[in-house]
């Protein structure tokens, strides 16, 4: 691939880049969205919002960057989006939304939650059979995959893509369904631990994965696990990444005003946990750890930033578990006698998020399992030290006590100890970790990613 | 200028009417035969339809030509002679095409399988109307006439080849494939006690044209002795759903 030979690419993610609120007509009946729109005609915050999570943080900047660098020509991006126009054109790419009926959506949601929970090792009743793949609900998962594959195929008939880039487990079956000899790349975003995948699922999942020419994973550990699992194609490890230029450093008065809205007082020493409200994010651990430190550190407060994901939001799939988990966390904090020291911001804008990072003394990634954990990289961008769960993919970048502190998310005592260490020595240890983080984060920049991804695309296209 | 009397035109009118009726009957026969046979074997559906249509045209054409005063025996003789000449001249290719056709229905192997036949062995890398191409262990291409696969004993040495049941089928280009995929999976779920649960059904798109999409459904059976019964039942379900999905009522 040379600069003159730009690649035409079709990207597929379940989560759409833009969320559109459900529009109802005068009698409360859902209105039919327009067929097509231009992004510049729409107003952020009014007509749409950016989806929370990796799609906006990673996929969007990557496509933009590859387009700016003239490495890709035509780019089309297909997602599941129950609301909004069927097509949104931007200068760099065109978004295409597919929608499925609510009853199919619910069944699809059940399957994806089952796969997600199982792969993350969160289900106590891990499936012993392959019943899932024969269930009526799985038929709807296949329905969504086939619908998306057909949309991609129809676009391919018009645009003759060079490569297809399919993202995440929700779209696993699409490789087979595309029925094309053109190269198909698949990015597995969630953790990959062969032992967590039930033996009865192995044949089906291997077959689905083997329909792709290459699979991208986020860490060396996932790469080794995928090899052991039986995937026969090419496996590439690429660290997730962010675009540093998307982050701002708001001035001190704005930071104070923003945090005051969330209940943070000027005298508080603030610990920030960024992540959607989900049991997998393990926010109960830092609450329990704070309770242990409460007596020794009466000025420490915990701010939990985030709400639901695309799946949980009303503008998304409406499969909310966020409200339930938040209520559980609030109850836990009250039970432990620290109800007034645990703060919840809900969903925040990027600007507010930047303010929270700026205000934090340190951040904490508490996930029980985590595909990667870009919030640690964000913390490093803001020059803040981080305490990181050993079970997050990003732990692979962490050198304990050099650029972050590691802990086992099942060991609340250990977490409290790490928090105490940082609270005791913010200028010494805290500063060293922040400096180490600034070095480690260079592996997760958009520049590094654009280089690696364009090389990968070139290799996949050229065979 | 005087036009010829009606009696002059009558044979031509009858000829045209018989041809029109033949056309309609041919369409109907093709449709009914295609659907009837397709209930059990979707692969045979199109061929059965074509055979029905040809038979109706032969009969209708014979009656029509009789109206023009031409002896039907002349027509039949001409067809017979042309057919005979074609069979003699194209004996070998026709055997191979016929064998290819039957192997499509009663296929003991598919692309990618490793087979042994008539002293040759290799991986099947191409099946065309005339030959099947094998890639031998020493990287040689072996082009085996398809008729060999009917005459000779074929051994498929691919692991678990006996388990695999492939059902090729065709749908109209405008068919809602997502709905068909979902309905097929639900339907096959009812046969799961006879199918290998570790391998859920796979429906692969083989080719597309402006008129149709060619797909193949693959399932794996549990018990070898049930292969025939399961193949028939899976084929029946595919045919029924294809028909339903393409029905204008739904």
JSON list of C-alpha atoms in Angstrom, two decimals, chain A residues 104 129-131 133-136 138-140 142-144 146-147 149-150 153 173 176-180 199-201 203-204 207-208, chain B residues 173 175-179 181-183 185-186 188-192 195-206 208 215 219-220:
[
{"chain": "A", "resi": 104, "resn": "UNK", "atom": "CA", "xyz": [-35.43, -9.30, 18.75]},
{"chain": "A", "resi": 129, "resn": "UNK", "atom": "CA", "xyz": [-23.29, -27.10, 27.44]},
{"chain": "A", "resi": 130, "resn": "UNK", "atom": "CA", "xyz": [-23.57, -25.34, 24.12]},
{"chain": "A", "resi": 131, "resn": "UNK", "atom": "CA", "xyz": [-27.28, -24.75, 24.71]},
{"chain": "A", "resi": 133, "resn": "UNK", "atom": "CA", "xyz": [-25.94, -21.55, 20.48]},
{"chain": "A", "resi": 134, "resn": "UNK", "atom": "CA", "xyz": [-29.16, -23.52, 19.91]},
{"chain": "A", "resi": 135, "resn": "UNK", "atom": "CA", "xyz": [-31.46, -21.21, 21.79]},
{"chain": "A", "resi": 136, "resn": "UNK", "atom": "CA", "xyz": [-34.14, -19.06, 20.20]},
{"chain": "A", "resi": 138, "resn": "UNK", "atom": "CA", "xyz": [-29.19, -17.01, 19.75]},
{"chain": "A", "resi": 139, "resn": "UNK", "atom": "CA", "xyz": [-31.29, -17.03, 16.59]},
{"chain": "A", "resi": 140, "resn": "UNK", "atom": "CA", "xyz": [-31.85, -13.33, 17.20]},
{"chain": "A", "resi": 142, "resn": "UNK", "atom": "CA", "xyz": [-27.60, -14.46, 14.45]},
{"chain": "A", "resi": 143, "resn": "UNK", "atom": "CA", "xyz": [-30.41, -12.32, 13.00]},
{"chain": "A", "resi": 144, "resn": "UNK", "atom": "CA", "xyz": [-28.58, -9.14, 14.05]},
{"chain": "A", "resi": 146, "resn": "UNK", "atom": "CA", "xyz": [-26.82, -11.49, 9.40]},
{"chain": "A", "resi": 147, "resn": "UNK", "atom": "CA", "xyz": [-28.64, -8.17, 9.08]},
{"chain": "A", "resi": 149, "resn": "UNK", "atom": "CA", "xyz": [-23.50, -8.66, 7.25]},
{"chain": "A", "resi": 150, "resn": "UNK", "atom": "CA", "xyz": [-26.10, -7.98, 4.57]},
{"chain": "A", "resi": 153, "resn": "UNK", "atom": "CA", "xyz": [-22.39, -6.66, 1.69]},
{"chain": "A", "resi": 173, "resn": "UNK", "atom": "CA", "xyz": [-20.54, -14.51, 13.44]},
{"chain": "A", "resi": 176, "resn": "UNK", "atom": "CA", "xyz": [-18.71, -16.34, 8.03]},
{"chain": "A", "resi": 177, "resn": "UNK", "atom": "CA", "xyz": [-21.78, -14.49, 6.91]},
{"chain": "A", "resi": 178, "resn": "UNK", "atom": "CA", "xyz": [-20.01, -11.98, 4.68]},
{"chain": "A", "resi": 179, "resn": "UNK", "atom": "CA", "xyz": [-19.25, -14.68, 2.14]},
{"chain": "A", "resi": 180, "resn": "UNK", "atom": "CA", "xyz": [-16.32, -12.79, 0.65]},
{"chain": "A", "resi": 199, "resn": "UNK", "atom": "CA", "xyz": [-15.30, -26.35, 26.75]},
{"chain": "A", "resi": 200, "resn": "UNK", "atom": "CA", "xyz": [-18.68, -26.91, 25.11]},
{"chain": "A", "resi": 201, "resn": "UNK", "atom": "CA", "xyz": [-18.40, -23.49, 23.46]},
{"chain": "A", "resi": 203, "resn": "UNK", "atom": "CA", "xyz": [-15.72, -25.57, 18.77]},
{"chain": "A", "resi": 204, "resn": "UNK", "atom": "CA", "xyz": [-18.31, -22.97, 17.89]},
{"chain": "A", "resi": 207, "resn": "UNK", "atom": "CA", "xyz": [-15.06, -21.79, 14.03]},
{"chain": "A", "resi": 208, "resn": "UNK", "atom": "CA", "xyz": [-16.38, -18.24, 14.24]},
{"chain": "B", "resi": 173, "resn": "UNK", "atom": "CA", "xyz": [-31.94, -12.05, -4.46]},
{"chain": "B", "resi": 175, "resn": "UNK", "atom": "CA", "xyz": [-35.00, -12.59, 0.23]},
{"chain": "B", "resi": 176, "resn": "UNK", "atom": "CA", "xyz": [-34.73, -11.34, 3.82]},
{"chain": "B", "resi": 177, "resn": "UNK", "atom": "CA", "xyz": [-31.69, -13.42, 4.75]},
{"chain": "B", "resi": 178, "resn": "UNK", "atom": "CA", "xyz": [-31.66, -12.23, 8.35]},
{"chain": "B", "resi": 179, "resn": "UNK", "atom": "CA", "xyz": [-35.15, -13.55, 8.89]},
{"chain": "B", "resi": 181, "resn": "UNK", "atom": "CA", "xyz": [-31.20, -17.21, 9.21]},
{"chain": "B", "resi": 182, "resn": "UNK", "atom": "CA", "xyz": [-33.15, -16.70, 12.42]},
{"chain": "B", "resi": 183, "resn": "UNK", "atom": "CA", "xyz": [-36.08, -18.95, 11.39]},
{"chain": "B", "resi": 185, "resn": "UNK", "atom": "CA", "xyz": [-31.85, -21.74, 13.43]},
{"chain": "B", "resi": 186, "resn": "UNK", "atom": "CA", "xyz": [-35.06, -21.94, 15.42]},
{"chain": "B", "resi": 188, "resn": "UNK", "atom": "CA", "xyz": [-33.06, -26.71, 13.40]},
{"chain": "B", "resi": 189, "resn": "UNK", "atom": "CA", "xyz": [-33.00, -26.22, 17.16]},
{"chain": "B", "resi": 190, "resn": "UNK", "atom": "CA", "xyz": [-35.84, -28.74, 17.28]},
{"chain": "B", "resi": 191, "resn": "UNK", "atom": "CA", "xyz": [-33.57, -31.38, 15.74]},
{"chain": "B", "resi": 192, "resn": "UNK", "atom": "CA", "xyz": [-30.74, -30.74, 18.12]},
{"chain": "B", "resi": 195, "resn": "UNK", "atom": "CA", "xyz": [-27.19, -32.96, 15.80]},
{"chain": "B", "resi": 196, "resn": "UNK", "atom": "CA", "xyz": [-23.77, -32.42, 17.32]},
{"chain": "B", "resi": 197, "resn": "UNK", "atom": "CA", "xyz": [-24.46, -29.67, 19.90]},
{"chain": "B", "resi": 198, "resn": "UNK", "atom": "CA", "xyz": [-20.89, -28.38, 19.78]},
{"chain": "B", "resi": 199, "resn": "UNK", "atom": "CA", "xyz": [-21.35, -27.22, 16.21]},
{"chain": "B", "resi": 200, "resn": "UNK", "atom": "CA", "xyz": [-24.31, -24.90, 15.74]},
{"chain": "B", "resi": 201, "resn": "UNK", "atom": "CA", "xyz": [-25.63, -24.56, 12.19]},
{"chain": "B", "resi": 202, "resn": "UNK", "atom": "CA", "xyz": [-23.50, -22.54, 9.80]},
{"chain": "B", "resi": 203, "resn": "UNK", "atom": "CA", "xyz": [-25.10, -20.84, 6.83]},
{"chain": "B", "resi": 204, "resn": "UNK", "atom": "CA", "xyz": [-22.52, -19.63, 4.33]},
{"chain": "B", "resi": 205, "resn": "UNK", "atom": "CA", "xyz": [-23.20, -17.50, 1.29]},
{"chain": "B", "resi": 206, "resn": "UNK", "atom": "CA", "xyz": [-21.54, -19.19, -1.69]},
{"chain": "B", "resi": 208, "resn": "UNK", "atom": "CA", "xyz": [-24.81, -14.10, -5.52]},
{"chain": "B", "resi": 215, "resn": "UNK", "atom": "CA", "xyz": [-26.14, -20.62, 0.28]},
{"chain": "B", "resi": 219, "resn": "UNK", "atom": "CA", "xyz": [-24.81, -29.14, 10.40]},
{"chain": "B", "resi": 220, "resn": "UNK", "atom": "CA", "xyz": [-23.05, -32.04, 12.08]}
]
